[in-house]
PDB file of C-alpha atoms in Angstrom:
ATOM      1  CA  MET J1290      -0.819  -8.104 -21.764  1.00 66.00           C
ATOM      2  CA  LYS J1291       2.228  -9.980 -20.635  1.00 73.00           C
ATOM      3  CA  GLN J1292       3.398 -10.555 -24.279  1.00 75.00           C
ATOM      4  CA  VAL J1293       3.176  -6.773 -24.903  1.00 71.00           C
ATOM      5  CA  ASP J1294       5.030  -6.034 -21.605  1.00 66.00           C
ATOM      6  CA  ASP J1295       7.755  -8.476 -22.762  1.00 74.00           C
ATOM      7  CA  LEU J1296       7.895  -7.053 -26.289  1.00 74.00           C
ATOM      8  CA  LEU J1297       8.155  -3.443 -25.081  1.00 76.00           C
ATOM      9  CA  LYS J1298      10.478  -4.403 -22.199  1.00 76.00           C
ATOM     10  CA  ALA J1299       8.567  -2.059 -20.016  1.00 78.00           C
ATOM     11  CA  LYS J1300       6.386  -2.100 -16.906  1.00 84.00           C
ATOM     12  CA  PRO J1301       3.055  -0.438 -17.673  1.00 92.00           C
ATOM     13  CA  THR J1302       0.794   1.726 -15.624  1.00 93.00           C
ATOM     14  CA  CYS J1303      -2.709   0.454 -16.207  1.00 95.00           C
ATOM     15  CA  VAL J1304      -6.302   1.622 -15.448  1.00 96.00           C
ATOM     16  CA  ARG J1305      -9.629  -0.013 -16.149  1.00 96.00           C
ATOM     17  CA  ASN J1306     -12.023   1.856 -18.412  1.00 94.00           C
ATOM     18  CA  LYS J1307     -15.402   1.102 -20.020  1.00 93.00           C
ATOM     19  CA  ARG J1308     -13.822  -0.716 -22.935  1.00 91.00           C
ATOM     20  CA  GLY J1309     -11.152  -2.758 -21.125  1.00 95.00           C
ATOM     21  CA  THR J1310      -7.749  -1.940 -19.673  1.00 96.00           C
ATOM     22  CA  LYS J1311      -5.647   1.043 -20.822  1.00 96.00           C
ATOM     23  CA  CYS J1312      -1.915   0.734 -20.213  1.00 95.00           C
ATOM     24  CA  ALA J1313       0.776   3.399 -20.664  1.00 95.00           C
ATOM     25  CA  TYR J1314       4.324   2.345 -21.439  1.00 94.00           C
ATOM     26  CA  ASN J1315       7.612   4.217 -21.580  1.00 89.00           C
ATOM     27  CA  ASP J1316       6.346   7.304 -19.686  1.00 89.00           C
ATOM     28  CA  GLY J1317       3.192   7.448 -21.839  1.00 90.00           C
ATOM     29  CA  ARG J1318       4.978   7.338 -25.169  1.00 94.00           C
ATOM     30  CA  ILE J1319       2.919   4.240 -26.057  1.00 94.00           C
ATOM     31  CA  GLU J1320      -0.674   3.719 -24.785  1.00 96.00           C
ATOM     32  CA  ILE J1321      -2.565   0.551 -25.458  1.00 95.00           C
ATOM     33  CA  THR J1322      -6.186  -0.249 -24.707  1.00 96.00           C
ATOM     34  CA  PHE J1323      -6.658  -4.014 -24.276  1.00 95.00           C
ATOM     35  CA  ILE J1324     -10.211  -5.056 -25.273  1.00 95.00           C
ATOM     36  CA  ASN J1325     -11.132  -8.684 -24.476  1.00 92.00           C
ATOM     37  CA  GLY J1326      -7.602  -9.258 -23.379  1.00 90.00           C
ATOM     38  CA  LYS J1327      -6.067  -8.217 -26.747  1.00 92.00           C
ATOM     39  CA  ALA J1328      -4.084  -5.105 -27.673  1.00 93.00           C
ATOM     40  CA  ASP J1329      -6.690  -3.292 -29.765  1.00 96.00           C
ATOM     41  CA  TRP J1330      -6.290   0.506 -29.688  1.00 96.00           C
ATOM     42  CA  ILE J1331      -2.661   1.702 -29.832  1.00 96.00           C
ATOM     43  CA  THR J1332      -1.458   5.241 -29.541  1.00 98.00           C
ATOM     44  CA  VAL J1333       2.254   6.060 -30.269  1.00 97.00           C
ATOM     45  CA  ASN J1334       3.219   9.568 -29.185  1.00 97.00           C
ATOM     46  CA  GLY J1335       6.326  11.679 -29.858  1.00 96.00           C
ATOM     47  CA  LEU J1336       6.663  11.029 -33.573  1.00 97.00           C
ATOM     48  CA  GLU J1337       7.837  14.471 -34.757  1.00 97.00           C
ATOM     49  CA  GLN J1338      10.750  12.795 -36.561  1.00 97.00           C
ATOM     50  CA  ILE J1339       8.299  11.053 -38.894  1.00 97.00           C
ATOM     51  CA  PRO J1340       7.229  13.309 -41.765  1.00 96.00           C
ATOM     52  CA  PHE J1341       3.534  14.102 -41.988  1.00 97.00           C
ATOM     53  CA  THR J1342       3.309  12.747 -45.571  1.00 96.00           C
ATOM     54  CA  ASP J1343       1.893   9.659 -47.275  1.00 94.00           C
ATOM     55  CA  ALA J1344       5.337   8.052 -46.912  1.00 93.00           C
ATOM     56  CA  GLY J1345       5.190   8.467 -43.103  1.00 95.00           C
ATOM     57  CA  ILE J1346       3.177   5.197 -42.864  1.00 96.00           C
ATOM     58  CA  VAL J1347       6.331   3.293 -43.956  1.00 96.00           C
ATOM     59  CA  ARG J1348       8.114   4.512 -40.778  1.00 95.00           C
ATOM     60  CA  LEU J1349       5.393   2.811 -38.761  1.00 94.00           C
ATOM     61  CA  GLY J1350       6.257  -0.511 -40.500  1.00 93.00           C
ATOM     62  CA  PHE J1351       3.515  -0.589 -43.152  1.00 95.00           C
ATOM     63  CA  SER J1352       3.895  -0.556 -46.960  1.00 94.00           C
ATOM     64  CA  GLU J1353       3.467   2.777 -48.643  1.00 92.00           C
ATOM     65  CA  LYS J1354      -0.097   3.455 -49.616  1.00 93.00           C
ATOM     66  CA  SER J1355      -2.199   6.544 -50.231  1.00 95.00           C
ATOM     67  CA  PRO J1356      -4.389   7.483 -47.240  1.00 98.00           C
ATOM     68  CA  ALA J1357      -8.162   6.883 -47.563  1.00 97.00           C
ATOM     69  CA  PHE J1358      -8.759  10.216 -45.873  1.00 98.00           C
ATOM     70  CA  ARG J1359      -6.647  13.351 -45.588  1.00 97.00           C
ATOM     71  CA  SER J1360      -7.130  16.785 -44.034  1.00 98.00           C
ATOM     72  CA  PRO J1361      -4.551  19.358 -42.978  1.00 98.00           C
ATOM     73  CA  VAL J1362      -4.274  17.684 -39.537  1.00 98.00           C
ATOM     74  CA  VAL J1363      -4.938  13.989 -39.988  1.00 99.00           C
ATOM     75  CA  MET J1364      -4.358  11.199 -42.516  1.00 98.00           C
ATOM     76  CA  ARG J1365      -6.164   7.849 -42.223  1.00 98.00           C
ATOM     77  CA  TRP J1366      -5.353   4.531 -43.898  1.00 98.00           C
ATOM     78  CA  ASN J1367      -7.784   1.569 -44.019  1.00 96.00           C
ATOM     79  CA  GLY J1368      -7.166  -2.008 -45.075  1.00 89.00           C
ATOM     80  CA  LEU J1369      -3.564  -2.262 -44.043  1.00 94.00           C
ATOM     81  CA  PRO J1370      -2.349  -5.843 -43.177  1.00 94.00           C
ATOM     82  CA  GLY J1371      -3.310  -6.917 -39.686  1.00 93.00           C
ATOM     83  CA  VAL J1372      -5.073  -3.675 -38.573  1.00 96.00           C
ATOM     84  CA  LEU J1373      -8.492  -2.040 -39.134  1.00 96.00           C
ATOM     85  CA  GLU J1374      -7.270   1.562 -39.395  1.00 97.00           C
ATOM     86  CA  VAL J1375      -4.189   3.790 -38.852  1.00 98.00           C
ATOM     87  CA  SER J1376      -4.387   7.512 -38.272  1.00 98.00           C
ATOM     88  CA  MET J1377      -1.476   9.981 -38.175  1.00 98.00           C
ATOM     89  CA  PHE J1378      -1.958  13.408 -36.636  1.00 99.00           C
ATOM     90  CA  LYS J1379       0.074  16.498 -37.614  1.00 98.00           C
ATOM     91  CA  GLY J1380       2.505  17.889 -35.176  1.00 98.00           C
ATOM     92  CA  GLN J1381       4.540  21.126 -35.247  1.00 97.00           C
ATOM     93  CA  THR J1382       7.076  19.884 -37.818  1.00 96.00           C
ATOM     94  CA  GLY J1383       6.186  16.268 -38.516  1.00 97.00           C
ATOM     95  CA  THR J1384       3.746  13.766 -37.028  1.00 98.00           C
ATOM     96  CA  ASP J1385       2.532  14.291 -33.481  1.00 98.00           C
ATOM     97  CA  TYR J1386       1.130  10.826 -32.846  1.00 98.00           C
ATOM     98  CA  ALA J1387      -0.317   7.744 -34.568  1.00 98.00           C
ATOM     99  CA  TYR J1388      -3.483   5.973 -33.503  1.00 98.00           C
ATOM    100  CA  ILE J1389      -3.878   2.334 -34.613  1.00 97.00           C
ATOM    101  CA  LYS J1390      -7.087   0.441 -34.343  1.00 97.00           C
ATOM    102  CA  VAL J1391      -6.466  -3.304 -34.641  1.00 96.00           C
ATOM    103  CA  LYS J1392     -10.024  -4.723 -34.475  1.00 92.00           C
ATOM    104  CA  THR J1393     -12.648  -2.642 -32.626  1.00 89.00           C
ATOM    105  CA  PRO J1394     -13.783   0.509 -34.455  1.00 85.00           C
TER     106      PRO J1394
END
């Protein structure tokens, strides 16, 4: 967790849950669940400036790729380098939030 704290330059608020430890950074804009001591489930909120399109994945730092699943409110990518799954959820004008699963489904 210290590496993430240092990377985000933020002091988290953390609580234990049944999977591990969930920490909120930057007033809840970023939430990370640490499972077995590793950042595993990552939620990034407040992404309205990112378009809710296939190309939106590029703004999260990944290469452009068509989503494996798409509905009017969610797009999901599998098999991106270094992660299990990335989901983007529709907001009012762009993307509301992204949910990244690194290892644990």
